[in-house]
Amino acid sequence: MKHYEVEILDAKTKDKLCFLDKVEPNATIGEIKSMFHKSHPQWYAARQSIRLDPKGKSLKDEDVLQHLPVGTTATFYFRDLGAQISWVTVFLTEYGGPLLLYLMFYFRAPFIYAPKYDFTTSKHWVVHLACMCHSFHYLKRLLETLFVHRFSHGTMPLRNIFKNCTYYWGFAAWMAYYINHPLYTPPTIYGEQQVRIALIIFLFCQVGNFSIHIALRNLRPPGSKTRKIPYPTKNPFTWIFLLVSCPNYTYELGSWFGFTLMTQCLPVAFFTAVGFIQMTVWAKGKHRSYLKEFRDYPPLRSPILPFVL
Amino acid sequence: MASMEEDGSVEEKDNNNKKRTKSAIAVAWLTFYNIAMTAGWLVLAMAMMRFYLQKATHKGLYKSIARTLKFFQTVALVEVGHCAIGIVRTSVIVTGVQVCSRIFMVWFITNSIKQIQNEESVILFLVVWTLTEITRYSFYTFNLLNHLPYFIKWARYNMFIIMYPLGVAGELLTIYAALPFVRKTGMLSMRLPNKYNISFDYYYFLIIVMLSYIPLFPQLFFHMLRQRRKVLLGEIIVEKDE
């Protein structure tokens, strides 16, 4: 068996960082990353981007050396992706915050409202309902992170956790402050009926969102990173796949729309709007990569809103 | 968000080697726009000088040029559009932030709070803005006509060193002077209870705006310094990859 020689250069300065000789032809990029890590312990595998061209795309961990367009002396370029943090850690932190923060406002912990309101409870039943819905939503997200989702990437850049937590925690505190405020005004436009309809919408979309997550999980066998086109299953909540590429986002938008209606709180409306914009950007990107990857992708589907967006 | 997005990690930037050549219409429009804006700010400069020479005081100066200022500063919003459609190669966000901060100073501070219109700090930032904008727009104009006199380039990339800090000082002092009047009138503020379940205190908002100058001003300033080194001194700066 003929062995390969592998040299790794810095993508920017072109300095020779590492030379590996006697590399097996069937070695994967992942294995090469481990070998590189040994000579440069500060660059653990997750923060290495190895590519064939200094400005090209990162090679995948599964790529095999002998199947790449390289000679027996392979030259790779390295770029440092920066400190990495696992997706699971990020998700747990960014969802745990809102769960706890909202409850602090709900129970009117000291130093938030005037002292005479400390540890009092609201007299409006919609406030209790809202707390249950909000808490249920984030608890669901935490459990899905632990037991449902299968992540393609193990890690993301460390700075993302600060960005994401600021967003989630900030908005959660802003919403919770007003909903649980002693001077909160329950929905006035259609009163109790509005709250009831809003609750139905919210619950419907929570079940829908969960159904989609399960359907997406089942597309991918455990431990694999394969990508397939999602299709409707026996669960009616998944039939929306006929019209939409990313129904998880569609249902998520619906949930928050319901919560906005339920609480009639402008900060919630802002949160819903910002989330909608972000999810639309993600949905369009996902839709585009589906179209690029699969020739037979169903043409009727829109990224996030049926026929519209 | 519960998503299996690959976008959480570093995106690979598309290696775009297409040369961006502007259409003739775009060049014509931009040339016209920049000439018009240079003229507008020159008019403002002359009106300010004439007022001061005639009246020997700055009191009432703002009022006399208010309409012209509001017109030309507000029109600058189209520059965000230029970036958005790509005929100007600058970040939409950077331009947006700069134009919005100007609009904010004009409409939400100086125009609406009459009591501070005769403050010296107002004259300070007006003079700074006028000098800066005349330099900037004439720079763009000459660039588009491919005949850039060196002294314009020199001015654009050196004057800011004094103009930026002076302008910031003028703006901050003006906002600070406005605070007591904002507090007293409760303008642009909303209190609980109300049916939207939101509150807004313009007074505290202004304080946050003032504090935000602390992180923002150095970023803009050092950006200009880096541009200066590249353009005037021909330095090649290796950009830090994201």
XYZ file of C-alpha atoms in Angstrom:
551
model
C 0.000 0.000 0.000
C 1.479 3.278 -1.033
C 1.480 5.876 1.696
C 0.730 9.536 1.256
C 2.604 12.536 2.544
C 0.483 15.376 3.862
C 1.627 18.941 4.359
C -0.594 21.524 5.969
C -0.032 25.213 5.215
C -1.556 28.287 6.804
C -4.218 29.558 4.391
C -3.260 33.196 4.885
C 0.516 33.245 5.340
C 1.234 29.972 3.459
C 3.635 28.982 6.252
C 4.238 25.269 6.558
C 2.519 24.310 9.786
C 2.723 20.538 9.743
C 4.187 17.690 7.758
C 2.801 14.198 8.084
C 4.487 11.303 6.375
C 3.295 7.717 5.958
C -0.413 8.647 5.955
C -2.765 5.820 4.977
C -4.567 6.386 1.655
C -7.890 5.613 3.344
C -7.281 8.128 6.129
C -10.125 10.604 6.591
C -9.842 14.361 7.017
C -11.071 13.799 10.572
C -8.080 11.557 11.270
C -5.725 14.068 9.674
C -7.216 16.745 11.938
C -6.397 14.621 14.991
C -2.833 14.201 13.791
C -2.559 17.960 13.212
C -3.945 18.574 16.690
C -1.101 16.488 18.160
C 1.518 18.821 16.714
C -0.520 21.951 17.519
C -2.425 21.205 20.721
C -4.102 24.604 20.819
C -6.040 23.820 17.632
C -8.423 21.049 18.552
C -10.149 19.343 15.633
C -13.398 21.310 15.943
C -11.670 24.613 15.255
C -9.722 23.399 12.213
C -10.892 24.241 8.722
C -8.939 22.139 6.216
C -9.300 22.935 2.558
C -7.691 22.178 -0.780
C -7.584 25.835 -1.752
C -6.799 28.735 0.602
C -10.077 30.423 -0.304
C -12.120 27.295 -0.971
C -14.698 25.384 0.996
C -13.844 23.345 4.049
C -13.377 19.647 3.498
C -15.640 17.328 5.436
C -14.364 15.091 8.210
C -15.646 12.055 6.310
C -13.702 12.831 3.115
C -11.112 10.156 2.372
C -7.588 11.156 1.370
C -7.235 8.946 -1.676
C -10.574 10.155 -3.118
C -9.487 13.771 -3.057
C -7.905 15.465 -6.095
C -4.398 15.389 -4.595
C -1.106 13.765 -5.523
C 0.782 11.424 -3.230
C 2.095 14.543 -1.515
C -1.119 16.285 -0.549
C -1.113 19.975 0.288
C -3.895 21.278 2.488
C -4.608 24.767 3.752
C -5.588 25.430 7.344
C -7.749 28.148 8.779
C -8.471 28.640 12.465
C -12.206 28.882 13.057
C -11.645 30.361 16.515
C -12.719 29.000 19.860
C -15.650 26.638 19.468
C -18.499 25.667 21.708
C -20.856 22.736 21.281
C -24.308 23.371 19.811
C -25.925 21.504 22.703
C -24.260 23.786 25.252
C -25.363 26.869 23.377
C -28.950 25.700 23.038
C -29.264 24.724 26.689
C -27.903 28.081 27.823
C -29.899 30.224 25.432
C -33.165 28.414 26.285
C -32.579 27.961 29.996
C -32.233 31.720 30.457
C -35.683 32.695 29.185
C -37.292 29.901 31.154
C -35.815 31.092 34.440
C -35.981 34.826 33.746
C -39.669 34.773 32.861
C -40.451 32.904 36.088
C -38.537 35.513 38.091
C -40.787 38.209 36.641
C -43.910 36.048 37.056
C -43.237 35.514 40.757
C -42.289 39.206 41.019
C -38.878 38.726 42.558
C -37.548 41.794 44.426
C -35.934 44.792 42.639
C -38.040 44.414 39.491
C -41.285 46.153 40.418
C -42.108 48.460 43.302
C -41.420 46.739 46.671
C -45.075 46.569 47.624
C -45.585 44.105 44.740
C -42.773 41.703 45.693
C -43.873 38.064 45.564
C -47.470 39.007 44.756
C -49.381 37.353 41.933
C -51.344 38.921 39.122
C -55.118 38.976 39.352
C -55.527 38.307 35.629
C -55.903 34.647 34.626
C -54.349 35.344 31.196
C -51.076 36.178 32.979
C -50.998 32.713 34.563
C -51.861 31.171 31.223
C -49.100 33.114 29.501
C -46.557 31.929 32.070
C -47.580 28.331 31.508
C -47.341 28.684 27.741
C -43.981 30.476 27.786
C -42.492 27.981 30.232
C -43.908 25.034 28.306
C -42.397 26.401 25.095
C -38.872 26.696 26.476
C -39.066 23.424 28.385
C -40.052 21.764 25.125
C -37.042 23.349 23.414
C -34.678 22.159 26.136
C -35.989 18.592 25.961
C -35.830 18.599 22.168
C -32.216 19.743 22.337
C -31.369 16.857 24.639
C -33.443 14.094 23.061
C -34.734 14.946 19.623
C -32.417 17.031 17.489
C -29.566 15.498 15.482
C -26.951 18.163 14.751
C -24.832 18.174 11.569
C -22.117 20.173 13.248
C -20.814 19.514 16.727
C -19.714 23.079 17.403
C -20.132 26.739 16.550
C -17.879 29.764 17.182
C -17.724 30.772 20.837
C -18.853 34.353 20.236
C -22.229 33.026 19.103
C -23.220 32.158 22.627
C -22.937 35.803 23.703
C -24.872 37.002 20.706
C -27.608 34.370 21.030
C -28.010 34.671 24.781
C -28.270 38.462 24.571
C -31.072 38.036 22.045
C -33.073 35.360 23.871
C -32.493 36.553 27.415
C -32.967 40.199 26.519
C -36.272 39.678 24.756
C -37.545 37.244 27.404
C -36.876 39.794 30.151
C -38.426 42.612 28.111
C -41.631 40.631 27.432
C -41.879 39.163 30.915
C -41.510 42.603 32.517
C -44.669 43.899 30.874
C -46.830 40.770 30.960
C -46.247 40.296 34.683
C -46.384 44.000 35.506
C -48.876 45.079 38.196
C -50.262 47.589 35.645
C -50.628 44.995 32.859
C -53.795 45.374 30.761
C -55.335 42.068 29.566
C -56.519 41.856 25.926
C -59.127 44.485 25.286
C -59.988 44.097 21.601
C -61.904 40.809 21.871
C -61.283 39.951 25.509
C -61.656 36.384 26.647
C -62.491 35.088 23.189
C -59.210 36.511 21.903
C -57.276 34.679 24.592
C -59.063 31.410 23.868
C -58.400 31.537 20.132
C -54.810 32.556 20.781
C -54.332 29.566 23.077
C -55.672 27.186 20.445
C -53.332 28.643 17.823
C -50.414 28.418 20.233
C -51.036 24.778 21.202
C -51.722 23.733 17.622
C -48.401 25.214 16.512
C -46.491 23.715 19.441
C -47.720 20.230 18.459
C -47.005 21.025 14.816
C -43.478 22.227 15.537
C -42.786 19.116 17.608
C -44.144 16.850 14.870
C -41.805 18.426 12.349
C -38.819 17.984 14.655
C -39.639 14.307 15.057
C -40.111 13.884 11.314
C -36.755 15.552 10.603
C -35.049 13.429 13.238
C -36.391 10.269 11.651
C -34.912 11.275 8.311
C -31.472 10.802 9.744
C -30.258 7.542 11.293
C -28.438 7.952 14.652
C -24.842 9.109 14.343
C -25.126 9.837 10.637
C -24.917 13.145 8.834
C -26.948 12.233 5.740
C -29.350 14.693 4.206
C -32.670 13.715 2.635
C -35.770 15.516 1.402
C -38.427 15.567 4.124
C -41.890 14.344 3.102
C -45.319 14.273 4.813
C -45.815 11.303 7.135
C -48.929 9.754 8.639
C -49.036 12.602 11.165
C -51.387 15.285 9.771
C -49.230 18.016 11.236
C -46.510 17.043 8.764
C -48.758 17.386 5.711
C -47.610 21.004 5.553
C -44.407 19.620 3.975
C -46.393 19.587 0.741
C -46.351 23.384 0.695
C -43.368 24.448 2.768
C -39.669 23.533 3.028
C -39.190 24.554 6.658
C -42.523 24.017 8.440
C -40.747 23.998 11.792
C -40.262 27.736 11.281
C -43.803 28.160 10.032
C -45.172 26.569 13.202
C -42.741 28.527 15.353
C -43.997 31.768 13.841
C -47.550 30.599 14.473
C -46.802 29.862 18.130
C -45.423 33.318 18.755
C -48.217 34.916 16.804
C -50.608 33.115 19.129
C -48.663 34.278 22.160
C -48.770 37.867 20.884
C -52.530 37.638 20.506
C -52.868 36.081 23.924
C -50.906 38.723 25.784
C -51.604 41.746 23.540
C -48.153 43.004 24.406
C -46.145 45.070 21.910
C -42.723 43.717 22.975
C -44.015 40.219 22.179
C -45.067 41.482 18.751
C -41.571 42.868 18.180
C -40.013 39.565 19.241
C -42.318 37.714 16.854
C -41.423 40.092 14.021
C -37.656 39.822 14.555
C -37.890 36.044 14.839
C -39.928 35.951 11.652
C -37.287 37.903 9.754
C -34.472 35.675 11.002
C -36.357 32.453 10.337
C -37.263 33.622 6.852
C -33.567 34.212 6.111
C -32.757 30.701 7.373
C -35.698 29.127 5.534
C -34.695 30.748 2.240
C -31.131 29.495 2.682
C -32.294 25.985 3.509
C -34.721 26.013 0.579
C -31.936 27.087 -1.763
C -29.605 24.338 -0.587
C -32.380 21.769 -0.951
C -32.886 22.918 -4.556
C -29.152 22.762 -5.206
C -28.660 19.345 -3.685
C -31.735 17.516 -4.943
C -32.727 17.510 -8.616
C -36.177 16.130 -7.861
C -37.093 18.642 -5.161
C -40.893 19.224 -5.105
C -41.571 22.451 -7.021
C -44.746 23.400 -5.133
C -42.875 24.186 -1.906
C -42.099 27.687 -0.592
C -39.433 28.306 2.041
C -41.610 29.328 5.006
C -45.089 30.615 4.096
C -47.199 28.576 1.640
C -47.182 30.263 -1.797
C -46.095 33.544 -0.282
C -42.550 33.499 1.065
C -34.109 28.479 17.481
C -34.639 24.751 17.219
C -33.029 24.324 13.842
C -30.462 22.113 12.268
C -28.954 25.046 10.424
C -25.421 24.877 9.183
C -25.412 28.638 9.393
C -24.485 28.751 13.040
C -20.867 28.121 12.165
C -18.570 30.016 9.839
C -20.033 30.509 6.372
C -17.815 30.036 3.386
C -17.782 33.273 1.434
C -18.423 32.797 -2.263
C -15.263 33.503 -4.198
C -16.715 36.211 -6.387
C -14.262 37.346 -9.004
C -16.848 39.232 -11.056
C -15.717 42.757 -11.664
C -18.391 45.210 -10.618
C -18.801 47.790 -13.355
C -21.396 50.439 -12.737
C -24.010 51.198 -15.329
C -23.910 54.583 -17.065
C -27.225 55.569 -15.475
C -25.884 54.817 -12.018
C -22.786 56.910 -12.612
C -24.849 59.757 -14.026
C -27.279 59.700 -11.115
C -24.539 59.496 -8.486
C -22.614 62.344 -10.089
C -25.721 64.493 -10.126
C -26.578 63.538 -6.546
C -23.129 64.305 -5.186
C -22.909 67.628 -7.024
C -26.332 68.581 -5.678
C -25.385 67.644 -2.113
C -22.068 69.526 -2.332
C -23.995 72.558 -3.495
C -26.585 72.170 -0.755
C -24.059 72.064 2.053
C -22.140 74.978 0.477
C -25.374 76.962 0.572
C -25.757 76.048 4.234
C -22.185 77.091 4.948
C -22.683 80.453 3.281
C -26.020 81.053 5.013
C -24.427 80.351 8.382
C -21.489 82.651 7.676
C -23.750 85.431 6.424
C -25.980 85.219 9.503
C -23.046 85.386 11.866
C -21.385 88.249 10.006
C -24.624 90.242 9.925
C -25.952 89.539 13.405
C -22.639 88.946 15.286
C -24.375 86.303 17.365
C -25.247 82.646 16.982
C -28.652 83.096 18.585
C -31.331 82.492 15.997
C -28.806 80.997 13.546
C -30.285 77.521 13.746
C -33.781 78.826 13.095
C -32.606 80.675 10.001
C -31.064 77.593 8.372
C -33.381 74.949 9.825
C -35.384 74.281 6.679
C -32.370 73.907 4.426
C -30.607 71.686 6.951
C -33.628 69.451 7.382
C -33.992 69.092 3.628
C -30.411 68.184 2.776
C -29.810 65.992 5.798
C -33.029 64.033 5.267
C -32.380 63.526 1.559
C -29.179 61.717 2.600
C -31.408 58.718 3.334
C -31.153 57.787 -0.329
C -27.520 56.902 0.294
C -28.744 53.868 2.205
C -30.652 52.945 -0.918
C -27.508 53.338 -3.028
C -25.728 50.762 -0.874
C -28.744 48.459 -0.839
C -28.990 48.280 -4.635
C -25.238 48.030 -4.954
C -24.292 51.125 -6.908
C -22.192 52.225 -3.959
C -19.855 49.651 -2.466
C -20.344 50.364 1.204
C -22.090 48.409 3.917
C -25.791 49.240 4.187
C -25.577 49.014 7.950
C -22.639 51.441 8.337
C -24.305 53.994 6.065
C -27.648 53.391 7.744
C -26.229 54.003 11.207
C -24.473 57.201 10.132
C -27.477 58.671 8.327
C -29.866 57.660 11.116
C -27.739 59.302 13.766
C -27.805 62.546 11.752
C -31.574 62.321 11.203
C -31.966 61.650 14.903
C -29.909 64.724 15.891
C -31.813 66.972 13.485
C -35.397 65.788 13.908
C -35.572 64.271 17.372
C -33.291 66.610 19.260
C -32.608 69.981 17.687
C -35.841 70.436 15.784
C -38.213 69.244 18.509
C -36.616 70.787 21.579
C -36.754 74.518 20.851
C -35.108 75.549 24.093
C -31.691 74.197 23.102
C -31.595 75.630 19.593
C -29.399 78.544 20.661
C -26.818 76.450 22.469
C -23.209 76.834 21.345
C -22.919 73.054 20.992
C -25.478 73.194 18.172
C -23.276 75.625 16.246
C -20.330 73.345 16.926
C -21.828 70.268 15.320
C -23.410 72.305 12.504
C -20.014 73.720 11.525
C -18.395 70.293 11.744
C -21.138 68.633 9.697
C -21.006 71.365 7.044
C -17.232 71.149 6.585
C -17.296 67.350 6.619
C -20.138 67.007 4.135
C -18.734 69.525 1.669
C -15.436 67.609 1.686
C -17.132 64.227 1.470
C -19.535 64.993 -1.355
C -16.937 66.825 -3.446
C -14.614 63.858 -2.914
C -17.277 61.501 -4.272
C -18.032 63.860 -7.164
C -14.427 64.152 -8.303
C -13.951 60.413 -7.877
C -16.878 59.723 -10.185
C -15.475 62.151 -12.730
C -12.069 60.436 -12.416
C -10.337 63.713 -11.666
C -9.585 63.736 -7.975
C -7.404 66.664 -6.875
C -4.981 65.526 -4.221
C -6.040 68.234 -1.781
C -9.603 66.885 -1.708
C -8.329 63.389 -0.990
C -6.015 64.845 1.656
C -8.875 66.779 3.235
C -11.230 63.811 3.321
C -8.756 61.545 4.998
C -7.202 64.041 7.414
C -9.880 66.487 8.497
C -11.876 63.778 10.218
C -9.151 63.456 12.812
C -10.297 66.787 14.242
C -13.846 66.893 12.891
C -15.032 63.554 14.335
C -14.185 64.294 17.976
C -15.481 67.881 17.683
C -18.696 66.687 16.081
C -19.207 64.065 18.780
C -18.612 66.725 21.431
C -21.172 69.047 19.842
C -23.774 66.275 19.569
C -23.280 64.954 23.087
C -23.367 68.427 24.653
C -26.574 69.184 22.768
C -28.294 65.994 23.908
C -27.118 66.666 27.450
C -28.550 70.183 27.329
C -31.852 68.789 26.087
C -32.281 66.313 28.938
C -34.002 68.588 31.492
C -36.563 69.711 28.909
C -37.282 66.122 27.889
C -37.813 65.225 31.513
C -40.134 68.128 32.131
C -42.372 67.673 29.091
C -42.293 63.879 28.997
C -42.090 64.095 25.212
C -42.178 60.924 23.085
C -42.795 58.890 26.243
C -45.485 56.387 27.069
C -46.447 55.130 30.510
C -48.304 52.145 31.890
C -51.102 51.176 31.970
C -52.006 51.166 28.291
C -53.533 48.608 25.956
C -50.248 47.860 24.161
C -48.533 46.892 27.414
C -45.375 48.754 26.612
C -43.665 51.779 28.101
C -41.003 54.118 26.776
C -39.077 56.826 28.557
C -37.404 59.160 26.087
C -35.245 60.626 28.862
C -33.580 57.296 29.689
C -33.453 56.465 26.006
C -31.359 59.588 25.416
C -29.024 58.612 28.222
C -28.535 55.214 26.587
C -27.913 56.956 23.255
C -25.230 59.087 24.856
C -23.600 56.018 26.410
C -23.664 54.215 23.076
C -21.255 56.787 21.668
C -18.600 55.157 23.870
C -18.375 51.884 21.923
C -19.525 53.261 18.557
C -17.372 56.356 18.102
C -13.995 54.540 18.424
C -15.110 51.929 15.884
C -16.036 54.559 13.290
C -12.914 56.568 14.061
C -10.530 53.640 13.732
C -12.288 52.546 10.565
C -11.499 55.962 9.074
C -7.916 55.721 10.344
C -7.479 52.396 8.612
C -8.984 53.812 5.404
C -6.551 56.720 5.703
C -3.557 54.420 5.991
C -4.693 52.431 2.952
C -5.533 55.393 0.740
C -2.996 58.039 1.683
C -0.064 55.961 2.768
C -0.610 53.005 0.473
C -0.417 50.503 3.294
C -1.638 47.020 2.598
C -3.737 45.945 5.512
C -4.432 42.219 5.913
C -8.040 42.063 7.028
C -8.776 39.907 10.050
C -10.886 37.004 8.848
C -14.186 36.364 10.564
